[in-house]
Amino acid sequence: MTLGPFLLGAPLALLGLIALPVIWYILRATPPAPQEAALPSLRLLDDVEPQDETPARTPWWILLIRILAAAAAIIGLAKPIYAPGAQATGEASGPVLVVMDNGWTSTPRWSEMRSAASAALNGAGRDTAGHILLTAPRSLNTDPGERLTRTDLSARLDSLDPVSWGVDREDALERLDASGIQPGRILWVSDGLHPQSASDFADALAARAPLSVYAAPPRGPFAISGLVSQADGAALTLHRVNTGDAAQTYVSALTLDGAALATAEAEFAVGETTATARFDVPAAALARVERFAITGEQGAGSLWLWDSSARSRRVGLVSGDATAQPLLSDMHYVRQALEPFAHITDGSIEELVAANPDAIIMTDIGQLAPDLEERMTAWVEDGGALIRFAGPRLAAQADSLVPTPLRRSSRAIGGALTWEEPQSIGSYPETSPFAGLAAPADIKIRQQVLARPDPELTSRTWARLQDGSPLVTGASRGQGTIVLFHVTAGPDWSDLPYSGTFVEMLRRAIAAGRGETAEDAEGTYTPEVVVNGYGQLVSPGPNASPIAAADFGGLVPSEANPPGLYRGPAGTRAVNTAAGGIPALVTTWPAGTELLGDAQAQTVRLGGLLLGFAGLLIALDLIIALAIAGRLPVLRRGAHAALIALGAFTLIPMADRPAEARQFDDMRPNLYSYGVSPGYGTEIEQTGEIDKAMEALLEMRLAYIETGDATVDRTTRAGLRGLSLVLFRRTSVEPAEPHAVDPETDALDVYPMIVIGLPDNAEPLSSRAVERLNVYLRNGGALFIDTRRGGSVAGTNSFADLDRVLPGLDTPPLQPVPQDHVMTRSFYLIDGFPGRYQDRQLWIESSGVGEQATRRGDGVSGLIIGDADYLAAWAIDDNGRPLLSVDGGDEQREMARRFGVNLIMYVLTGNYKEDQVHIPALLERLGEGEDGETAPPVGAPGEIDLEEILRRQEQQPE
């Protein structure tokens, strides 16, 4: 039933309005008057004025509320619908054909388009049949020839959803011609776009029956058409069709599971249809982004998927080198090679494993702490790619995270001590990810880590030298891969880091480590996740088909190849809805086409609103009745005041933070401004630990690790106090009181040197403590270990106690300190390193010999090991007197103190005195000493030091 712009779904319910006068009369009725009886005693109340009076009948305004409630309920049950389009379209003979544009551009206003189609049905007769024609082809399209009743047609419209690909109006006309229907009226609910096909399509529809068009183009930004990856972020291009006003919108960067990582703003100028959203976020965060979406907008076009081919790889770097000279470190060459195609993150192994990057690259790390090795193994088996480079540490000791067993040494190729010549790259196996790469003859390999003979070595070799020895090996471990370059990442062992082949090798190694290939000219990609019409990621449907790699270039999304992520040999490839182009707005329509506005096309169901209004009036009437009867509880003003006062009193302490909290906040930024590594920051956020870190930052202090043996710990502390006192008196270094540190929790990188005095049967340190010591050494710290055994160390890496007490310590190859080492002249000229015991050997990191000698970092050995009980020789009591005896008496104690001074100078200043070019000139100017004796030669033990030389020089006459 139609009443002007109103349609009634159950018009018979309006018969209830006839009962409104009856309801009015009943509500106005009053009960019969009470029977009067004269009681003589009531005469006493004649002069009393009554306080409450009962009305003779119901007040008119209460009657009005009740009548309105009844009327609203009756009209609501009649299911009224406001449909102004019903007057415009009117009745027509024959079925109604509803044509729907259901492509991806319809999603922003899909609910309005569906309401417009419902309005067309509401304007037709109750017995009028209908047909539906969808312009976006799909296998579930309704046959336009299927005749539907009005009820079925309405239900079918409610069940329709837009698709994530474009419309094909030519195909729609072909299906309409094949159906052979003769509609009495046609309503085309259009997205208002694609002018190249809209005109011909409207003419063809108008030739069949009177045509009405409701156009609903998107009002705001509705599509992302492109993304450009930049060094410092990404830039996206957004589109809209209405250009009348300036507008701004936001784009969110999301992970695949929907977590928002960043948001960027895009501003549309007046008259502009495009805008750019720029993401300037850290590379580590941007590398986690899987998709971008326009905030607050639905639709497949408002989503842009970022596949692995377009997205930069996220690579974590862990170096075994000190960082004092980063441009000379191995990691510098790796970083330069990765920058064109990867986002780089530095951090500890523990942090990188938790961040789950695409790959982790480690340079010259021999072994990991047991717990950390287990964690790294689990990460690799879950699909991680671990790429390692060899070096002295890995040659000395390797853990289980290598693709093939290694020999415990390195092979020098070429040089004065070998007949061999440096090798060039030989070949790449056909199954290797490096197959097809060039092998320039000018790339020479001078040293390598050798693999042990193994039956699977051939299958695990990715690159060989000319003599057949492996240059790069790789092996699968669970779902991940471990890759080993048998040379250093820097130019110490080979020329590979200087070449472009190195860049391509790293790119392919990262791709292969993730189970991908760097090249995808061949292969097939299967749909992994697809985008539906509302811009949501869903599982692929049964009609989604694989795509050949060569077909991605000009692919147009369709039901067989919907937008989404497709996985293949080179990782994931994205098919984005709007990548093929943005349709333009239809500005002119064919003559004779009836255009419906928003007011005419909309329909509003009023039944629920009226029933809700009736319920509200009934509730209001109930409240009024209770108020009149005095049944409502009344809250006293005193209770209100008490509650407010209590709440204010409770919130007063929260208005100002405690002094301790303010002090902590004031100290935290200062702590990080002094360079405390964030890797250690989580533990030092306790009040006591912050004080210790701040003390070490403001005053140079030596540190030692407590072992649990009270005697040894007291001796260690006394020894460092004695050494600090000698430094204070004799040098410009003025150390403060030494600190005892816990390597599991304390900040370590604020101390220039950490000392361990090992007691007998010392308890082993935890894996976390050892790994943090490894990080400390890699960051340029120095670890001095005094075994206190008083015996000689048999050979390199034969420290049994160290392997037990420090399991997983990344120990480099060690060598005795040579006689010409800079430590013998960093301050004093000495030729030995005595402690409590004399004639003991001191061990430092090996730098190789001859032409294979290498200088890593700043040239300072990060690990120094001795057994002469140096701490006992340095130890003093509270009065500054020696605490323990020394084998050689005071003379040996003095030499032990001089060695301690040289050790600290070596750790603090590095190798700047290694050349000592000024010593011969000074001695030549000195000639003979004051007593007529010839000045002793450089290096005479304990006879002369640099300060003495300078003093004599000042006394010489001009």
PDB file of C-alpha atoms in Angstrom, residues 454-591:
ATOM      1  CA  ASP A 454      81.506 -35.204   4.480  1.00  0.00           C
ATOM      2  CA  PRO A 455      79.231 -37.280   2.197  1.00  0.00           C
ATOM      3  CA  GLU A 456      76.768 -34.358   1.975  1.00  0.00           C
ATOM      4  CA  LEU A 457      79.379 -31.653   1.441  1.00  0.00           C
ATOM      5  CA  THR A 458      78.897 -31.648  -2.327  1.00  0.00           C
ATOM      6  CA  SER A 459      75.138 -31.159  -2.096  1.00  0.00           C
ATOM      7  CA  ARG A 460      75.595 -28.373   0.471  1.00  0.00           C
ATOM      8  CA  THR A 461      78.156 -26.416  -1.557  1.00  0.00           C
ATOM      9  CA  TRP A 462      76.744 -23.277  -3.180  1.00  0.00           C
ATOM     10  CA  ALA A 463      80.010 -21.845  -4.541  1.00  0.00           C
ATOM     11  CA  ARG A 464      83.475 -23.347  -5.052  1.00  0.00           C
ATOM     12  CA  LEU A 465      86.974 -22.068  -5.581  1.00  0.00           C
ATOM     13  CA  GLN A 466      89.026 -23.142  -8.562  1.00  0.00           C
ATOM     14  CA  ASP A 467      90.549 -26.005  -6.564  1.00  0.00           C
ATOM     15  CA  GLY A 468      87.078 -27.269  -5.634  1.00  0.00           C
ATOM     16  CA  SER A 469      87.118 -26.231  -1.978  1.00  0.00           C
ATOM     17  CA  PRO A 470      83.865 -24.657  -0.743  1.00  0.00           C
ATOM     18  CA  LEU A 471      83.522 -20.902  -0.719  1.00  0.00           C
ATOM     19  CA  VAL A 472      79.846 -20.819   0.351  1.00  0.00           C
ATOM     20  CA  THR A 473      77.863 -23.686   1.861  1.00  0.00           C
ATOM     21  CA  GLY A 474      74.207 -23.884   2.842  1.00  0.00           C
ATOM     22  CA  ALA A 475      71.883 -26.430   4.402  1.00  0.00           C
ATOM     23  CA  SER A 476      68.245 -26.607   5.408  1.00  0.00           C
ATOM     24  CA  ARG A 477      67.448 -26.781   9.090  1.00  0.00           C
ATOM     25  CA  GLY A 478      63.760 -27.423   9.690  1.00  0.00           C
ATOM     26  CA  GLN A 479      61.858 -24.831   7.673  1.00  0.00           C
ATOM     27  CA  GLY A 480      64.806 -22.432   7.605  1.00  0.00           C
ATOM     28  CA  THR A 481      68.307 -22.336   6.174  1.00  0.00           C
ATOM     29  CA  ILE A 482      71.853 -21.808   7.438  1.00  0.00           C
ATOM     30  CA  VAL A 483      74.359 -20.265   5.008  1.00  0.00           C
ATOM     31  CA  LEU A 484      78.105 -19.933   5.643  1.00  0.00           C
ATOM     32  CA  PHE A 485      80.566 -17.817   3.683  1.00  0.00           C
ATOM     33  CA  HIS A 486      83.955 -19.457   4.340  1.00  0.00           C
ATOM     34  CA  VAL A 487      85.699 -16.060   4.174  1.00  0.00           C
ATOM     35  CA  THR A 488      85.371 -12.870   6.158  1.00  0.00           C
ATOM     36  CA  ALA A 489      82.789 -10.249   5.281  1.00  0.00           C
ATOM     37  CA  GLY A 490      85.600  -7.713   4.977  1.00  0.00           C
ATOM     38  CA  PRO A 491      88.638  -7.670   2.697  1.00  0.00           C
ATOM     39  CA  ASP A 492      90.963  -9.384   5.200  1.00  0.00           C
ATOM     40  CA  TRP A 493      90.685 -12.791   3.557  1.00  0.00           C
ATOM     41  CA  SER A 494      89.384 -12.047   0.064  1.00  0.00           C
ATOM     42  CA  ASP A 495      88.497  -9.412  -2.512  1.00  0.00           C
ATOM     43  CA  LEU A 496      84.871 -10.575  -2.618  1.00  0.00           C
ATOM     44  CA  PRO A 497      83.476  -7.632  -0.560  1.00  0.00           C
ATOM     45  CA  TYR A 498      84.834  -5.194  -3.177  1.00  0.00           C
ATOM     46  CA  SER A 499      82.746  -6.700  -6.000  1.00  0.00           C
ATOM     47  CA  GLY A 500      79.173  -6.494  -7.169  1.00  0.00           C
ATOM     48  CA  THR A 501      79.048 -10.279  -6.983  1.00  0.00           C
ATOM     49  CA  PHE A 502      79.043  -9.906  -3.208  1.00  0.00           C
ATOM     50  CA  VAL A 503      75.828  -7.848  -3.331  1.00  0.00           C
ATOM     51  CA  GLU A 504      74.079 -10.367  -5.546  1.00  0.00           C
ATOM     52  CA  MET A 505      75.263 -13.274  -3.405  1.00  0.00           C
ATOM     53  CA  LEU A 506      73.779 -11.706  -0.297  1.00  0.00           C
ATOM     54  CA  ARG A 507      70.490 -10.947  -2.047  1.00  0.00           C
ATOM     55  CA  ARG A 508      70.145 -14.495  -3.297  1.00  0.00           C
ATOM     56  CA  ALA A 509      71.278 -15.999  -0.003  1.00  0.00           C
ATOM     57  CA  ILE A 510      68.557 -14.094   1.878  1.00  0.00           C
ATOM     58  CA  ALA A 511      65.913 -15.120  -0.640  1.00  0.00           C
ATOM     59  CA  ALA A 512      67.058 -18.753  -0.615  1.00  0.00           C
ATOM     60  CA  GLY A 513      67.152 -18.739   3.165  1.00  0.00           C
ATOM     61  CA  ARG A 514      63.423 -17.960   3.189  1.00  0.00           C
ATOM     62  CA  GLY A 515      62.677 -20.735   0.710  1.00  0.00           C
ATOM     63  CA  GLU A 516      62.511 -18.336  -2.231  1.00  0.00           C
ATOM     64  CA  THR A 517      64.476 -17.597  -5.358  1.00  0.00           C
ATOM     65  CA  ALA A 518      65.830 -14.261  -6.424  1.00  0.00           C
ATOM     66  CA  GLU A 519      64.549 -14.664  -9.972  1.00  0.00           C
ATOM     67  CA  ASP A 520      60.965 -15.555 -10.822  1.00  0.00           C
ATOM     68  CA  ALA A 521      60.811 -15.502 -14.608  1.00  0.00           C
ATOM     69  CA  GLU A 522      59.423 -19.002 -14.407  1.00  0.00           C
ATOM     70  CA  GLY A 523      57.159 -20.747 -11.983  1.00  0.00           C
ATOM     71  CA  THR A 524      53.589 -20.605 -10.770  1.00  0.00           C
ATOM     72  CA  TYR A 525      52.096 -18.610  -7.928  1.00  0.00           C
ATOM     73  CA  THR A 526      49.144 -19.976  -5.988  1.00  0.00           C
ATOM     74  CA  PRO A 527      46.715 -17.755  -4.056  1.00  0.00           C
ATOM     75  CA  GLU A 528      47.560 -17.619  -0.352  1.00  0.00           C
ATOM     76  CA  VAL A 529      45.126 -14.944   0.847  1.00  0.00           C
ATOM     77  CA  VAL A 530      42.693 -12.843  -1.215  1.00  0.00           C
ATOM     78  CA  VAL A 531      40.802  -9.578  -0.755  1.00  0.00           C
ATOM     79  CA  ASN A 532      36.997  -9.529  -0.754  1.00  0.00           C
ATOM     80  CA  GLY A 533      34.822  -6.637  -1.867  1.00  0.00           C
ATOM     81  CA  TYR A 534      34.924  -4.958   1.530  1.00  0.00           C
ATOM     82  CA  GLY A 535      38.732  -4.902   1.627  1.00  0.00           C
ATOM     83  CA  GLN A 536      39.075  -7.817   4.045  1.00  0.00           C
ATOM     84  CA  LEU A 537      41.654 -10.591   3.750  1.00  0.00           C
ATOM     85  CA  VAL A 538      39.974 -13.970   3.399  1.00  0.00           C
ATOM     86  CA  SER A 539      40.890 -17.464   2.297  1.00  0.00           C
ATOM     87  CA  PRO A 540      40.854 -18.104  -1.465  1.00  0.00           C
ATOM     88  CA  GLY A 541      37.616 -19.350  -2.919  1.00  0.00           C
ATOM     89  CA  PRO A 542      37.233 -22.460  -5.046  1.00  0.00           C
ATOM     90  CA  ASN A 543      37.413 -20.422  -8.270  1.00  0.00           C
ATOM     91  CA  ALA A 544      40.752 -18.740  -7.474  1.00  0.00           C
ATOM     92  CA  SER A 545      43.404 -20.067  -9.852  1.00  0.00           C
ATOM     93  CA  PRO A 546      47.231 -20.022  -9.859  1.00  0.00           C
ATOM     94  CA  ILE A 547      49.069 -17.420 -11.933  1.00  0.00           C
ATOM     95  CA  ALA A 548      52.161 -17.954 -14.042  1.00  0.00           C
ATOM     96  CA  ALA A 549      55.063 -15.679 -13.114  1.00  0.00           C
ATOM     97  CA  ALA A 550      55.212 -14.271 -16.631  1.00  0.00           C
ATOM     98  CA  ASP A 551      51.527 -13.210 -16.488  1.00  0.00           C
ATOM     99  CA  PHE A 552      51.816 -10.814 -13.561  1.00  0.00           C
ATOM    100  CA  GLY A 553      52.756  -7.846 -15.736  1.00  0.00           C
ATOM    101  CA  GLY A 554      49.385  -7.111 -17.369  1.00  0.00           C
ATOM    102  CA  LEU A 555      47.131  -9.061 -15.035  1.00  0.00           C
ATOM    103  CA  VAL A 556      43.601  -7.675 -14.549  1.00  0.00           C
ATOM    104  CA  PRO A 557      41.884  -8.866 -11.337  1.00  0.00           C
ATOM    105  CA  SER A 558      38.968 -11.194 -11.892  1.00  0.00           C
ATOM    106  CA  GLU A 559      37.134 -13.988 -10.138  1.00  0.00           C
ATOM    107  CA  ALA A 560      39.761 -16.467 -11.340  1.00  0.00           C
ATOM    108  CA  ASN A 561      42.594 -14.173 -10.237  1.00  0.00           C
ATOM    109  CA  PRO A 562      41.218 -11.998  -7.415  1.00  0.00           C
ATOM    110  CA  PRO A 563      43.339  -9.397  -5.647  1.00  0.00           C
ATOM    111  CA  GLY A 564      45.496 -10.873  -2.914  1.00  0.00           C
ATOM    112  CA  LEU A 565      48.860 -12.400  -2.127  1.00  0.00           C
ATOM    113  CA  TYR A 566      50.141 -15.254  -4.270  1.00  0.00           C
ATOM    114  CA  ARG A 567      53.034 -17.424  -3.097  1.00  0.00           C
ATOM    115  CA  GLY A 568      55.582 -18.802  -5.525  1.00  0.00           C
ATOM    116  CA  PRO A 569      59.272 -19.428  -6.057  1.00  0.00           C
ATOM    117  CA  ALA A 570      60.289 -15.805  -5.308  1.00  0.00           C
ATOM    118  CA  GLY A 571      58.160 -15.424  -2.194  1.00  0.00           C
ATOM    119  CA  THR A 572      54.854 -13.586  -2.366  1.00  0.00           C
ATOM    120  CA  ARG A 573      53.524 -11.490  -5.222  1.00  0.00           C
ATOM    121  CA  ALA A 574      50.605  -9.113  -4.796  1.00  0.00           C
ATOM    122  CA  VAL A 575      47.680  -8.483  -7.093  1.00  0.00           C
ATOM    123  CA  ASN A 576      46.220  -5.123  -6.045  1.00  0.00           C
ATOM    124  CA  THR A 577      42.762  -4.004  -7.069  1.00  0.00           C
ATOM    125  CA  ALA A 578      43.584  -0.450  -8.162  1.00  0.00           C
ATOM    126  CA  ALA A 579      46.972  -1.202  -9.718  1.00  0.00           C
ATOM    127  CA  GLY A 580      45.429  -1.366 -13.181  1.00  0.00           C
ATOM    128  CA  GLY A 581      44.086   2.189 -13.098  1.00  0.00           C
ATOM    129  CA  ILE A 582      41.474   4.414 -11.467  1.00  0.00           C
ATOM    130  CA  PRO A 583      38.129   4.875 -13.289  1.00  0.00           C
ATOM    131  CA  ALA A 584      36.929   8.393 -14.023  1.00  0.00           C
ATOM    132  CA  LEU A 585      33.662  10.014 -12.971  1.00  0.00           C
ATOM    133  CA  VAL A 586      30.648   9.985 -15.300  1.00  0.00           C
ATOM    134  CA  THR A 587      29.723  13.634 -15.859  1.00  0.00           C
ATOM    135  CA  THR A 588      27.100  13.330 -18.648  1.00  0.00           C
ATOM    136  CA  TRP A 589      24.302  10.811 -19.059  1.00  0.00           C
ATOM    137  CA  PRO A 590      22.324   9.951 -22.228  1.00  0.00           C
ATOM    138  CA  ALA A 591      19.252  12.048 -23.020  1.00  0.00           C
TER     139      ALA A 591
END
